[in-house]
Amino acid sequence: MIAYRFLTEDDTSAFCHKVTEALAKGWQLHGPPTYAFDHANGTMRCGQAVTKEVEGEYEPGMKLGKL
């Protein structure tokens, strides 16, 4: 199965570290990153979709970050 995650974070180095950690764990980039202003918090936010081929079948409630 192909697992999908959408990583988000404020526009700081923490976002880059989050994506780099996912890549180090075998996730692959899926499409371009996104960048938007979060009006509620007054900050810029980044997002990046990642996918990973994993064994097994999808089950609701599975912890995708642990794959």
PDB file of C-alpha atoms in Angstrom:
ATOM      1  CA  MET A   1       0.000   0.000   0.000  1.00  0.00           C
ATOM      2  CA  ILE A   2       1.067   3.592  -0.446  1.00  0.00           C
ATOM      3  CA  ALA A   3       0.842   5.672   2.731  1.00  0.00           C
ATOM      4  CA  TYR A   4       0.286   9.444   2.467  1.00  0.00           C
ATOM      5  CA  ARG A   5       1.098  12.216   4.940  1.00  0.00           C
ATOM      6  CA  PHE A   6       0.879  15.990   4.747  1.00  0.00           C
ATOM      7  CA  LEU A   7       3.535  17.646   6.887  1.00  0.00           C
ATOM      8  CA  THR A   8       2.966  21.208   8.125  1.00  0.00           C
ATOM      9  CA  GLU A   9       4.894  23.612  10.298  1.00  0.00           C
ATOM     10  CA  ASP A  10       5.575  27.306  10.745  1.00  0.00           C
ATOM     11  CA  ASP A  11       8.039  28.732   8.224  1.00  0.00           C
ATOM     12  CA  THR A  12      11.151  27.999  10.300  1.00  0.00           C
ATOM     13  CA  SER A  13      13.956  25.477  10.160  1.00  0.00           C
ATOM     14  CA  ALA A  14      11.637  23.124  12.106  1.00  0.00           C
ATOM     15  CA  PHE A  15       9.707  22.527   8.862  1.00  0.00           C
ATOM     16  CA  CYS A  16      12.879  21.606   6.979  1.00  0.00           C
ATOM     17  CA  HIS A  17      13.895  19.251   9.788  1.00  0.00           C
ATOM     18  CA  LYS A  18      10.454  17.595   9.764  1.00  0.00           C
ATOM     19  CA  VAL A  19      10.638  16.960   6.006  1.00  0.00           C
ATOM     20  CA  THR A  20      14.284  15.832   6.191  1.00  0.00           C
ATOM     21  CA  GLU A  21      13.416  13.351   8.954  1.00  0.00           C
ATOM     22  CA  ALA A  22      10.585  11.905   6.838  1.00  0.00           C
ATOM     23  CA  LEU A  23      12.920  11.546   3.840  1.00  0.00           C
ATOM     24  CA  ALA A  24      15.518   9.812   6.037  1.00  0.00           C
ATOM     25  CA  LYS A  25      12.806   7.325   7.079  1.00  0.00           C
ATOM     26  CA  GLY A  26      12.039   6.412   3.476  1.00  0.00           C
ATOM     27  CA  TRP A  27       9.197   8.811   2.662  1.00  0.00           C
ATOM     28  CA  GLN A  28       9.277  10.468  -0.775  1.00  0.00           C
ATOM     29  CA  LEU A  29       8.196  13.964  -1.763  1.00  0.00           C
ATOM     30  CA  HIS A  30       4.795  14.062  -3.453  1.00  0.00           C
ATOM     31  CA  GLY A  31       4.258  17.276  -5.392  1.00  0.00           C
ATOM     32  CA  PRO A  32       5.591  20.740  -4.626  1.00  0.00           C
ATOM     33  CA  PRO A  33       5.621  22.348  -1.170  1.00  0.00           C
ATOM     34  CA  THR A  34       2.916  24.839  -0.207  1.00  0.00           C
ATOM     35  CA  TYR A  35       3.246  28.151   1.573  1.00  0.00           C
ATOM     36  CA  ALA A  36       0.404  30.197   3.062  1.00  0.00           C
ATOM     37  CA  PHE A  37      -0.297  32.866   5.644  1.00  0.00           C
ATOM     38  CA  ASP A  38      -2.032  31.611   8.807  1.00  0.00           C
ATOM     39  CA  HIS A  39      -4.268  34.572   9.724  1.00  0.00           C
ATOM     40  CA  ALA A  40      -5.294  33.069  13.071  1.00  0.00           C
ATOM     41  CA  ASN A  41      -1.689  32.926  14.291  1.00  0.00           C
ATOM     42  CA  GLY A  42      -0.195  35.703  12.158  1.00  0.00           C
ATOM     43  CA  THR A  43       2.540  33.506  10.718  1.00  0.00           C
ATOM     44  CA  MET A  44       3.563  31.875   7.464  1.00  0.00           C
ATOM     45  CA  ARG A  45       3.035  28.096   7.288  1.00  0.00           C
ATOM     46  CA  CYS A  46       4.676  25.508   5.036  1.00  0.00           C
ATOM     47  CA  GLY A  47       3.312  22.162   3.901  1.00  0.00           C
ATOM     48  CA  GLN A  48       4.681  19.173   2.014  1.00  0.00           C
ATOM     49  CA  ALA A  49       2.979  15.945   0.993  1.00  0.00           C
ATOM     50  CA  VAL A  50       5.026  12.745   1.294  1.00  0.00           C
ATOM     51  CA  THR A  51       4.296   9.116   0.378  1.00  0.00           C
ATOM     52  CA  LYS A  52       5.828   5.764   1.282  1.00  0.00           C
ATOM     53  CA  GLU A  53       5.333   2.213   0.006  1.00  0.00           C
ATOM     54  CA  VAL A  54       4.642  -0.008   3.034  1.00  0.00           C
ATOM     55  CA  GLU A  55       3.575  -3.594   3.697  1.00  0.00           C
ATOM     56  CA  GLY A  56       0.042  -4.399   4.768  1.00  0.00           C
ATOM     57  CA  GLU A  57      -3.374  -2.892   4.286  1.00  0.00           C
ATOM     58  CA  TYR A  58      -4.777   0.464   5.296  1.00  0.00           C
ATOM     59  CA  GLU A  59      -6.645   0.601   8.592  1.00  0.00           C
ATOM     60  CA  PRO A  60      -8.359   3.704   9.996  1.00  0.00           C
ATOM     61  CA  GLY A  61      -6.515   4.958  13.041  1.00  0.00           C
ATOM     62  CA  MET A  62      -3.089   3.680  11.977  1.00  0.00           C
ATOM     63  CA  LYS A  63      -0.224   5.950  13.023  1.00  0.00           C
ATOM     64  CA  LEU A  64       1.194   7.070   9.674  1.00  0.00           C
ATOM     65  CA  GLY A  65       4.130   8.847  11.305  1.00  0.00           C
ATOM     66  CA  LYS A  66       5.279   5.520  12.753  1.00  0.00           C
ATOM     67  CA  LEU A  67       5.529   3.805   9.344  1.00  0.00           C
TER      68      LEU A  67
END
